[in-house]
C-alpha cells in the first residue's frame, strides 16, 4: 500500500463528520459533526472507503483499520494518515490483518519518542512492515473463514445480551414480589470485611507468601472475570485471614455507578485467593439467608440504593463498610430466597456458558489469524 492523503479545508458554516480510530484494529467510531469554524485545524484528512487509516499517536496500541463504506467522506486530523491498497490486496483481507496482534507488535517495535504515551509511528515506519501476501483467491478464502468466526462471536454476544436483559427483568420481578416485606441490615446476619491494603512494611517481613489477588476489575455484576488474576505478596497471617471461602459474597466498593456494589458469589475457583481493599467480602453467618439471594439483591435493588446512600467524590461513587452494613435485605423465608436465586442463577449459568464459547472462539480466531498470516496454516483453492 502507499501513502495517499486527501485534504479538505475547514470552512466556517460547513458541517463535517468526524471519525476516530479504535485500538486493536477494532475499526472506526463516529465522533459526531463539527462546524468548520469550530476547529483549530485549517484542513483535515478525508477518509475514503477501502483505504487504511492509522493514528500516529500511541500507535503501539494498534489503532489501524480499513475504512468501511459508511465512513466514506468522514474527516480526521493530520494525526491520522491514510493509505491506498495495491491491486494485489483485498480490503477485507487487510481488515483482518489490522486486527492481528502480530501487526500491532510490529507497529510497537517501530514507534519513536521518549514518553510512552506520546510515542508516534510515522507513515514510512508503518510501510516498512512486511507480511507474506497470499494470492487474491486465498485471501478471499481466509476472509470467508474469519468472517464466519466473527459472525458466530457476534451471534453469541447478541444472545448473551438478550439473556442479560432477561436477568434484569427477573430482578425487577423479584423486587416487586418482596416489596413491603420486613428488611434487616446486612451486618445483622453476616460478617463484612475489607480486603488487603498494600503495606511496604509487610514486604519487610520474613514470613511472606505470594497469593492470587482479586481486584475490582475481576468482580462484575452477577459474574466473575477470572481470565486475568494478579498475584501479590503479603504476610502468611494476612493471607490466611483474607482467604476467600466458598459462599463468600464479593461486592465492589466503588468506581462508576455501574460498578458500585456489584458482585457475585465466590465458589473457590482459585485456591488460597484473597481480595483487595476495594472489594468487600460478605460472609453470611446466619443459615436463614442464602448467599446467592444476597448477591442477587445487591446487584438489583442495591444498584440504586448504593448510588443513593453512597458517597460521591470528584464524580466517583463509593460505599464504605458502614453503608454496606446497613444495606436492607428482605427477611423472607429461605425457600423464597432460594427460589429467586435459582431462577436468576439459571440465566447467569447460560450467560456464562455463552461467554466461555465466545472466549474460546476468540482464542481460535487469534490462532487462525496468526497461522494464516505467517502461512503455517495454508489454504488451497480449487
Short mmCIF file of C-alpha atoms in Angstrom, two decimals:
data_model
loop_
_atom_site.label_atom_id
_atom_site.label_comp_id
_atom_site.label_asym_id
_atom_site.label_seq_id
_atom_site.Cartn_x
_atom_site.Cartn_y
_atom_site.Cartn_z
CA UNK A 1 0.00 0.00 0.00
CA UNK A 2 1.12 3.63 -0.34
CA UNK A 3 0.50 6.89 1.47
CA UNK A 4 -2.45 8.67 -0.13
CA UNK A 5 -3.85 11.68 1.74
CA UNK A 6 -6.69 13.88 0.51
CA UNK A 7 -7.04 17.18 2.39
CA UNK A 8 -10.15 19.32 2.68
CA UNK A 9 -10.22 22.89 4.07
CA UNK A 10 -12.26 23.62 7.19
CA UNK A 11 -14.78 26.22 6.02
CA UNK A 12 -16.94 28.02 8.63
CA UNK A 13 -20.65 27.07 8.47
CA UNK A 14 -19.80 23.84 6.63
CA UNK A 15 -20.57 20.67 8.58
CA UNK A 16 -18.08 17.79 8.63
CA UNK A 17 -18.47 14.29 10.03
CA UNK A 18 -15.59 13.45 12.35
CA UNK A 19 -14.19 9.95 12.85
CA UNK A 20 -11.82 8.29 15.28
CA UNK A 21 -9.81 5.06 15.06
CA UNK A 22 -10.21 2.47 17.82
CA UNK A 23 -7.34 0.47 19.30
CA UNK A 24 -6.54 -3.15 18.45
CA UNK A 25 -7.86 -2.90 14.89
CA UNK A 26 -11.46 -2.66 16.12
CA UNK A 27 -12.45 -0.22 13.40
CA UNK A 28 -13.71 3.36 13.26
CA UNK A 29 -16.04 5.30 15.50
CA UNK A 30 -18.15 8.33 14.69
CA UNK A 31 -17.30 11.34 16.85
CA UNK A 32 -20.21 13.47 15.70
CA UNK A 33 -20.38 16.52 13.48
CA UNK A 34 -18.32 19.70 13.65
CA UNK A 35 -18.64 23.14 12.13
CA UNK A 36 -15.59 24.07 10.06
CA UNK A 37 -15.31 27.28 12.05
CA UNK A 38 -15.18 25.48 15.39
CA UNK A 39 -11.84 23.74 14.91
CA UNK A 40 -8.26 24.96 15.09
CA UNK A 41 -7.36 22.89 12.01
CA UNK A 42 -7.18 24.76 8.71
CA UNK A 43 -7.67 21.48 6.87
CA UNK A 44 -8.31 17.82 7.70
CA UNK A 45 -7.80 14.45 6.04
CA UNK A 46 -10.70 12.87 4.15
CA UNK A 47 -11.43 9.15 4.56
CA UNK A 48 -12.25 7.04 1.52
CA UNK A 49 -13.79 3.57 1.54
CA UNK A 50 -11.29 0.69 1.48
CA UNK A 51 -8.36 2.91 2.47
CA UNK A 52 -6.28 2.08 5.53
CA UNK A 53 -6.14 4.73 8.25
CA UNK A 54 -3.98 4.73 11.37
CA UNK A 55 -3.42 7.00 14.34
CA UNK A 56 0.23 8.05 14.66
CA UNK A 57 -0.04 8.81 18.37
CA UNK A 58 0.11 5.73 20.65
CA UNK A 59 0.32 3.55 17.53
CA UNK A 60 1.69 0.79 19.76
CA UNK A 61 -1.94 0.20 20.82
CA UNK A 62 -2.89 -0.94 17.32
CA UNK A 63 -5.11 1.97 16.15
CA UNK A 64 -5.34 0.94 12.49
CA UNK A 65 -8.31 -0.06 10.33
CA UNK A 66 -9.73 -0.34 6.85
CA UNK A 67 -12.30 2.39 6.17
CA UNK A 68 -15.80 0.84 5.73
CA UNK A 69 -18.18 2.24 3.12
CA UNK A 70 -20.36 4.00 5.71
CA UNK A 71 -17.37 6.13 6.80
CA UNK A 72 -16.57 7.34 3.27
CA UNK A 73 -16.23 11.14 3.36
CA UNK A 74 -15.62 11.42 7.12
CA UNK A 75 -12.70 13.61 8.20
CA UNK A 76 -9.83 13.12 10.64
CA UNK A 77 -6.96 15.32 11.78
CA UNK A 78 -3.49 15.09 10.24
CA UNK A 79 -2.65 12.76 13.13
CA UNK A 80 -4.40 10.10 11.01
CA UNK A 81 -2.59 9.37 7.71
CA UNK A 82 -4.43 7.36 5.06
CA UNK A 83 -3.12 4.72 2.65
CA UNK A 84 -4.43 3.17 -0.55
CA UNK A 85 -4.04 -0.57 -1.06
CA UNK A 86 -2.27 -2.06 -4.02
CA UNK A 87 -4.27 -4.17 -6.51
CA UNK A 88 -2.93 -7.43 -5.06
CA UNK A 89 -4.66 -6.81 -1.70
CA UNK A 90 -8.32 -7.37 -0.90
CA UNK A 91 -9.63 -4.70 1.52
CA UNK A 92 -11.45 -7.37 3.55
CA UNK A 93 -8.22 -9.37 3.93
CA UNK A 94 -6.45 -6.21 5.09
CA UNK A 95 -9.28 -5.63 7.56
CA UNK A 96 -8.32 -8.87 9.30
CA UNK A 97 -4.61 -8.04 9.10
CA UNK A 98 -5.39 -4.81 11.00
CA UNK A 99 -6.84 -6.98 13.79
CA UNK A 100 -3.69 -9.08 14.06
CA UNK A 101 -1.58 -8.88 17.25
CA UNK A 102 1.42 -9.52 15.01
CA UNK A 103 0.81 -6.23 13.20
CA UNK A 104 0.40 -4.31 16.46
CA UNK A 105 3.69 -5.79 17.71
CA UNK A 106 5.42 -4.67 14.50
CA UNK A 107 3.95 -1.18 14.94
CA UNK A 108 5.07 -1.07 18.56
CA UNK A 109 8.61 -2.03 17.60
CA UNK A 110 8.85 0.95 15.25
CA UNK A 111 7.37 3.81 17.29
CA UNK A 112 9.65 6.67 18.24
CA UNK A 113 9.66 9.15 21.12
CA UNK A 114 10.80 9.33 24.73
CA UNK A 115 7.47 9.50 26.58
CA UNK A 116 5.42 6.30 26.27
CA UNK A 117 2.01 7.95 25.84
CA UNK A 118 3.44 10.39 23.27
CA UNK A 119 5.31 7.90 21.08
CA UNK A 120 4.37 8.05 17.41
CA UNK A 121 4.59 5.90 14.31
CA UNK A 122 5.10 7.81 11.07
CA UNK A 123 3.80 6.54 7.71
CA UNK A 124 7.24 5.47 6.45
CA UNK A 125 7.72 3.33 9.58
CA UNK A 126 4.37 1.62 9.02
CA UNK A 127 5.21 0.90 5.38
CA UNK A 128 8.44 -0.86 6.42
CA UNK A 129 6.38 -3.71 7.94
CA UNK A 130 6.37 -6.83 5.80
CA UNK A 131 3.76 -9.60 5.56
CA UNK A 132 3.51 -12.56 3.22
CA UNK A 133 0.71 -11.88 0.73
CA UNK A 134 -1.25 -14.92 -0.47
CA UNK A 135 -2.96 -14.88 -3.87
CA UNK A 136 -6.25 -12.98 -4.02
CA UNK A 137 -8.30 -16.18 -4.19
CA UNK A 138 -6.58 -17.41 -1.00
CA UNK A 139 -7.18 -14.04 0.64
CA UNK A 140 -10.89 -14.44 -0.20
CA UNK A 141 -10.95 -17.88 1.43
CA UNK A 142 -9.22 -16.52 4.54
CA UNK A 143 -11.79 -13.71 4.76
CA UNK A 144 -14.62 -16.23 4.47
CA UNK A 145 -13.24 -18.34 7.32
CA UNK A 146 -12.53 -15.43 9.67
CA UNK A 147 -15.83 -13.69 8.90
CA UNK A 148 -17.65 -16.91 9.80
CA UNK A 149 -15.90 -16.98 13.18
CA UNK A 150 -16.70 -13.28 13.72
CA UNK A 151 -20.36 -13.85 12.81
CA UNK A 152 -20.59 -16.67 15.35
CA UNK A 153 -18.99 -14.50 18.04
CA UNK A 154 -21.44 -11.70 17.24
CA UNK A 155 -24.41 -14.09 17.39
CA UNK A 156 -23.31 -15.44 20.79
CA UNK A 157 -22.76 -11.91 22.10
CA UNK A 158 -26.25 -10.92 20.95
CA UNK A 159 -27.74 -13.94 22.69
CA UNK A 160 -25.84 -13.15 25.90
CA UNK A 161 -27.08 -9.53 25.77
CA UNK A 162 -30.67 -10.75 25.38
CA UNK A 163 -30.27 -13.05 28.39
CA UNK A 164 -28.79 -10.20 30.39
CA UNK A 165 -31.99 -8.22 29.71
CA UNK A 166 -33.98 -11.25 30.87
CA UNK A 167 -31.89 -11.33 34.05
CA UNK A 168 -32.77 -7.69 34.77
CA UNK A 169 -36.45 -8.37 34.07
CA UNK A 170 -36.40 -11.25 36.59
CA UNK A 171 -34.60 -8.99 39.05
CA UNK A 172 -37.35 -6.37 38.78
CA UNK A 173 -39.93 -9.12 39.20
CA UNK A 174 -38.12 -10.29 42.35
CA UNK A 175 -38.06 -6.76 43.79
CA UNK A 176 -41.79 -6.36 43.13
CA UNK A 177 -42.53 -9.75 44.72
CA UNK A 178 -40.83 -8.91 48.04
CA UNK A 179 -41.78 -5.23 48.14
CA UNK A 180 -43.20 -4.34 51.53
CA UNK A 181 -41.56 -7.28 53.33
CA UNK A 182 -39.63 -6.55 56.53
CA UNK A 183 -35.93 -5.94 55.94
CA UNK A 184 -32.86 -6.43 58.11
CA UNK A 185 -29.45 -4.79 57.80
CA UNK A 186 -26.76 -6.85 56.05
CA UNK A 187 -24.47 -6.72 59.08
CA UNK A 188 -27.11 -8.41 61.27
CA UNK A 189 -26.59 -11.78 59.60
CA UNK A 190 -23.14 -11.57 58.01
CA UNK A 191 -19.51 -10.68 58.62
CA UNK A 192 -18.34 -7.85 56.37
CA UNK A 193 -14.64 -7.43 55.68
CA UNK A 194 -12.47 -5.18 53.55
CA UNK A 195 -9.56 -6.66 51.64
CA UNK A 196 -5.80 -6.28 51.55
CA UNK A 197 -4.28 -2.83 51.74
CA UNK A 198 -0.77 -2.72 50.31
CA UNK A 199 1.77 -2.04 53.03
CA UNK A 200 5.50 -1.72 52.34
CA UNK A 201 6.28 -2.81 55.89
CA UNK A 202 4.65 -6.17 55.16
CA UNK A 203 7.25 -6.80 52.47
CA UNK A 204 10.00 -6.45 55.06
CA UNK A 205 8.67 -9.46 56.96
CA UNK A 206 10.35 -12.85 56.62
CA UNK A 207 7.14 -14.89 56.51
CA UNK A 208 5.83 -13.84 53.08
CA UNK A 209 3.66 -15.75 50.64
CA UNK A 210 2.51 -14.95 47.12
CA UNK A 211 -1.21 -15.47 46.58
CA UNK A 212 -3.87 -14.84 43.90
CA UNK A 213 -5.43 -11.40 44.34
CA UNK A 214 -8.92 -10.35 43.18
CA UNK A 215 -9.38 -6.74 42.13
CA UNK A 216 -12.39 -4.61 41.19
CA UNK A 217 -11.77 -5.47 37.51
CA UNK A 218 -12.41 -9.15 38.33
CA UNK A 219 -15.73 -8.58 40.12
CA UNK A 220 -18.68 -7.92 37.83
CA UNK A 221 -22.44 -7.86 38.24
CA UNK A 222 -23.60 -11.49 38.63
CA UNK A 223 -20.30 -12.97 37.37
CA UNK A 224 -16.55 -13.00 37.98
CA UNK A 225 -13.95 -12.45 35.26
CA UNK A 226 -11.03 -14.68 36.24
CA UNK A 227 -9.20 -14.62 32.90
CA UNK A 228 -6.51 -12.32 34.34
CA UNK A 229 -5.97 -12.66 38.08
CA UNK A 230 -2.97 -10.90 39.58
CA UNK A 231 -0.81 -12.19 42.42
CA UNK A 232 0.57 -10.28 45.38
CA UNK A 233 2.99 -10.80 48.23
CA UNK A 234 1.75 -10.44 51.79
CA UNK A 235 2.31 -11.98 55.18
CA UNK A 236 1.12 -15.51 55.77
CA UNK A 237 -1.15 -14.27 58.58
CA UNK A 238 -2.91 -11.75 56.34
CA UNK A 239 -3.23 -14.27 53.53
CA UNK A 240 -4.97 -16.69 55.87
CA UNK A 241 -7.22 -14.01 57.38
CA UNK A 242 -8.36 -12.74 53.98
CA UNK A 243 -8.57 -16.11 52.22
CA UNK A 244 -11.89 -16.42 50.44
CA UNK A 245 -14.23 -19.31 51.21
CA UNK A 246 -16.96 -20.86 49.07
CA UNK A 247 -20.18 -18.88 49.56
CA UNK A 248 -18.50 -15.53 50.25
CA UNK A 249 -20.34 -12.69 48.52
CA UNK A 250 -17.98 -10.24 46.79
CA UNK A 251 -19.15 -6.64 46.35
CA UNK A 252 -17.23 -3.73 44.84
CA UNK A 253 -16.58 -0.63 46.90
CA UNK A 254 -16.94 1.86 44.07
CA UNK A 255 -15.99 3.32 40.73
CA UNK A 256 -18.60 4.48 38.24
CA UNK A 257 -22.20 3.85 39.28
CA UNK A 258 -22.40 0.60 37.31
CA UNK A 259 -19.56 -0.88 39.40
CA UNK A 260 -20.94 0.29 42.74
CA UNK A 261 -21.84 -2.69 44.93
CA UNK A 262 -21.86 -5.11 42.01
CA UNK A 263 -20.56 -8.62 42.62
CA UNK A 264 -21.04 -12.34 42.76
CA UNK A 265 -20.59 -15.38 44.99
CA UNK A 266 -17.14 -16.92 45.30
CA UNK A 267 -17.09 -20.67 44.59
CA UNK A 268 -13.41 -21.30 45.33
CA UNK A 269 -12.45 -21.27 41.67
CA UNK A 270 -8.85 -20.38 42.65
CA UNK A 271 -7.44 -21.86 45.89
CA UNK A 272 -5.99 -19.51 48.52
CA UNK A 273 -7.31 -16.41 46.76
CA UNK A 274 -7.63 -13.11 48.63
CA UNK A 275 -9.19 -9.76 47.68
CA UNK A 276 -8.05 -6.15 47.52
CA UNK A 277 -9.31 -3.42 49.83
CA UNK A 278 -11.69 -2.07 47.14
CA UNK A 279 -13.64 -5.34 47.17
CA UNK A 280 -15.79 -6.19 50.20
CA UNK A 281 -16.25 -9.77 51.35
CA UNK A 282 -19.66 -10.53 52.83
CA UNK A 283 -19.68 -13.86 54.69
CA UNK A 284 -23.23 -14.95 55.61
CA UNK A 285 -23.26 -16.33 59.17
CA UNK A 286 -27.00 -16.99 59.57
CA UNK A 287 -28.33 -20.04 57.73
CA UNK A 288 -31.69 -18.32 57.30
CA UNK A 289 -30.11 -16.31 54.47
CA UNK A 290 -28.87 -17.58 51.12
CA UNK A 291 -25.62 -16.00 49.79
CA UNK A 292 -26.84 -16.20 46.19
CA UNK A 293 -30.01 -14.30 47.09
CA UNK A 294 -27.96 -11.70 48.97
CA UNK A 295 -25.76 -11.26 45.90
CA UNK A 296 -28.75 -11.03 43.54
CA UNK A 297 -30.42 -8.47 45.85
CA UNK A 298 -27.24 -6.39 45.92
CA UNK A 299 -26.96 -6.49 42.14
CA UNK A 300 -30.57 -5.43 41.54
CA UNK A 301 -32.11 -3.43 44.38
CA UNK A 302 -28.66 -2.39 45.54
CA UNK A 303 -27.79 -0.69 42.27
CA UNK A 304 -29.91 2.37 43.08
CA UNK A 305 -29.68 2.05 46.87
CA UNK A 306 -25.87 2.22 46.86
CA UNK A 307 -25.93 5.17 44.49
CA UNK A 308 -28.39 6.99 46.80
CA UNK A 309 -26.64 6.27 50.08
CA UNK A 310 -23.03 6.04 48.91
CA UNK A 311 -20.63 8.95 48.73
CA UNK A 312 -19.60 10.97 45.68
CA UNK A 313 -16.02 12.27 45.46
CA UNK A 314 -14.94 14.07 42.27
CA UNK A 315 -17.52 12.14 40.30
CA UNK A 316 -16.54 8.73 41.68
CA UNK A 317 -19.15 6.91 43.73
CA UNK A 318 -18.20 4.64 46.61
CA UNK A 319 -19.62 2.82 49.61
CA UNK A 320 -17.86 2.28 52.91
CA UNK A 321 -18.23 -0.56 55.35
CA UNK A 322 -20.73 1.36 57.49
CA UNK A 323 -23.01 1.99 54.50
CA UNK A 324 -22.78 -1.61 53.36
CA UNK A 325 -23.52 -2.81 56.91
CA UNK A 326 -26.94 -1.14 56.91
CA UNK A 327 -27.89 -2.30 53.40
CA UNK A 328 -31.51 -3.57 53.80
CA UNK A 329 -32.14 -7.18 52.79
CA UNK A 330 -35.68 -8.68 52.78
CA UNK A 331 -36.23 -11.10 55.67
CA UNK A 332 -38.22 -13.63 53.64
CA UNK A 333 -38.30 -17.43 54.03
CA UNK A 334 -35.21 -19.28 52.85
CA UNK A 335 -37.27 -21.20 50.29
CA UNK A 336 -38.35 -17.90 48.71
CA UNK A 337 -34.75 -16.66 48.61
CA UNK A 338 -33.52 -19.89 47.04
CA UNK A 339 -36.34 -19.84 44.50
CA UNK A 340 -35.38 -16.41 43.21
CA UNK A 341 -31.67 -17.17 43.44
CA UNK A 342 -32.23 -20.35 41.41
CA UNK A 343 -34.20 -18.60 38.66
CA UNK A 344 -31.66 -15.80 38.33
CA UNK A 345 -28.78 -18.24 38.65
CA UNK A 346 -30.05 -20.39 35.79
CA UNK A 347 -29.94 -17.37 33.49
CA UNK A 348 -26.45 -16.48 34.72
CA UNK A 349 -25.21 -20.02 34.04
CA UNK A 350 -26.40 -19.78 30.44
CA UNK A 351 -24.80 -16.35 30.03
CA UNK A 352 -21.52 -17.69 31.46
CA UNK A 353 -21.64 -20.65 29.06
CA UNK A 354 -22.09 -18.28 26.12
CA UNK A 355 -19.19 -16.12 27.32
CA UNK A 356 -16.98 -19.18 27.56
CA UNK A 357 -17.86 -20.10 23.97
CA UNK A 358 -17.06 -16.55 22.86
CA UNK A 359 -13.71 -16.65 24.67
CA UNK A 360 -12.86 -19.97 23.00
CA UNK A 361 -13.80 -18.66 19.56
CA UNK A 362 -11.73 -15.51 20.07
CA UNK A 363 -8.74 -17.63 21.07
CA UNK A 364 -9.30 -19.76 17.99
CA UNK A 365 -9.57 -16.65 15.84
CA UNK A 366 -6.26 -15.28 17.15
CA UNK A 367 -4.55 -18.59 16.33
CA UNK A 368 -6.13 -18.65 12.89
CA UNK A 369 -5.07 -15.09 12.07
CA UNK A 370 -1.51 -15.78 13.20
CA UNK A 371 -1.27 -19.06 11.29
CA UNK A 372 -2.89 -17.72 8.12
CA UNK A 373 -0.68 -14.64 8.05
CA UNK A 374 2.60 -16.44 8.51
CA UNK A 375 1.39 -19.30 6.25
CA UNK A 376 1.84 -22.02 8.89
CA UNK A 377 -1.82 -22.63 8.09
CA UNK A 378 -2.26 -22.73 4.35
CA UNK A 379 -5.36 -22.85 2.19
CA UNK A 380 -5.63 -24.45 -1.20
CA UNK A 381 -8.24 -23.10 -3.59
CA UNK A 382 -9.74 -25.27 -6.28
#
